[in-house]
Amino acid sequence: LMEIIKRFITNKRVLNRYYANAQARTLVTEQRDHQNEEKSATFSKYLLKKKEEAERSVLIQIASKDSLSSLCQYTKRKGLYPMNIFYYKIKEDMKLALVEFESVKCVHQVLNMASFIDKYDCIPITSRLLWFKGDSKVEENVEVDIKSFNLAELELTNKKCVDEILNGDNNPSSSMLQIYNLLKVSDIEVRIRFFICQQLKDMLSGLFPRCEVVPFGSSVNGFGQGGCDLDMVLLLNPAQLDSRFIFHSKQAIANPRYQNQKYMELLGDMLSQLIPGCSHVVRILRARVPIIKFKHQFGGIECDLSMDSDSGVFMSELLWLMTRIDSRVAPLVFMVKKWAKYTQLTSEVPGRWISNFALTILVLFHLQNRPQPVLPSFQELKELVGPGDHCESIDGLDCTFQRDASLLKKSSNSESLHKLLEEFFRFYAGFTWSKLGVSLVLGKIVNKPDFSPMYIENPLDNKLNVSQNVSLEEVDRFTDEITSALWRIECSESVNEDYKWTLKTLLSSHKPVDSYSFGEGRVKLDRLLKVDYSGSKDSQKPSDNALLSYLTTIRTKKKKKTKKSKNEWTD
């Protein structure tokens, strides 16, 4: 009873403060709504919310931050009132303002007011990318609530802060959380990415009115780092309506892959010749999934655009769901990626080494296999589906699983972040990759179905191996680095009662790298034979005398045999 009375008094005080100040009331409501959204929103609702923000936004290049006051005065005179203004710099001569209005109607009014700098000297494309021309008239300054970002400086500042955290002796769990908050994709970066998707959709909607450009991958799955690439998929006709009215259309080519390549080739021409802000367009049409790579000048982002393959979107949804099930998942994945970068296990260049996506799957699998599991298996998510959870990708993959994290049972696991990281190293230090693989679907270790050096099952398509590209020597390096990390943790002296090691202990023997070198800078493996590439024939000899003698004997026998065969042919 006393507890109820205390709670009532506390709530009453909160309510008094709540009604006393309108500004505080708005703040409390926004925080509460944000917390509820984080807990219960599904991935589709998250995408829809960000899409609506992008639809209400325009991107305006300005001369300087001082021009924002003039911009607000100008829009106010036209009867337009921005909801949010995000000012950011990519470089010194590239200053932009992402302006969000109250409705899409306001955006249309802005675009209808816009003109071209010289209609005879440019391609007259209407887009959400604008330039705010200067005016000789001196206007009164207006106080505007502006969120300001310098993306280039922000990235450098965050890197310095991360280095300071890694070199400190703080609690590793709190350090991991700080690193995650510093490196994760910021709100302004998310908005810019969705704006780019909306810009492409606007450009294509004349030909394809029902098309959608959907982001996927690290930009939206909860594991993305600031400055990451933007992966997008173009869906030409995402919804097929049941109607007796049928559009007349051109006959598609019988080979779907060839048809897709033709579409992508035309799309590449549009990006390079017509759509503003898109540069360095590269068409990669012979890949398993044809893509177009380009750079968005006003977003400062490297972009990859694919077409009619939405399995990546469903994979992003599954990973995003994992971050909503438990708040420790994303910081743990960030730390494992950071460790892998320090040890040069991963690279920004595709190759025979393990990818960040494969590392993410390994972390999730480890969390499924704790004595008290942190995450459910994919099979359990399938068994808990609701009426609206049944989905199938364009490729025919079954993407049915429970999509609302609030409907899942909360894990009883209360281990700290640094304990989970330590157990990650312990779990994979003794893993037999030669015989076993991991299955996120079953949530348990499985026998390898093939002879690849490392087997990590794709949770949406069990016929695919996520780590198919990883070579045997990279698997050995991965195991060696895992074992080395575990050894440093176990041999470290006690730092505190709550923790005996820090992130400095874990990464002390490795130099941080910003880019990966392939050649002299790459980790060299021991060779069976010592080889000298100076060019001299005498120098190219095996280091072992016994082996040298054996090779000499073989060479002598071969010469005798050749000579004998030649004599027999002559006779």
Short mmCIF file of C-alpha atoms in Angstrom, two decimals, residues 2 226 290 297 313 323 330 352 372 389 490 495 501 541-542 546 560:
data_model
loop_
_atom_site.label_atom_id
_atom_site.label_comp_id
_atom_site.label_asym_id
_atom_site.label_seq_id
_atom_site.Cartn_x
_atom_site.Cartn_y
_atom_site.Cartn_z
CA MET A 2 2.83 2.41 0.91
CA GLY A 226 28.84 6.34 -39.93
CA PRO A 290 24.03 -6.74 -61.42
CA GLN A 297 28.10 14.44 -54.49
CA VAL A 313 15.67 -5.95 -47.59
CA THR A 323 18.90 -5.28 -32.37
CA ALA A 330 24.50 -3.93 -31.71
CA ARG A 352 39.13 -14.32 -49.63
CA GLN A 372 20.68 -18.62 -21.13
CA ASP A 389 4.00 -11.81 -40.99
CA GLU A 490 42.88 -14.66 -19.49
CA VAL A 495 42.10 -4.09 -13.07
CA TRP A 501 40.66 -6.59 -18.46
CA LYS A 541 67.37 -22.76 -53.99
CA PRO A 542 65.52 -24.59 -51.22
CA ALA A 546 68.39 -32.77 -47.79
CA LYS A 560 68.98 -39.45 -68.31
#
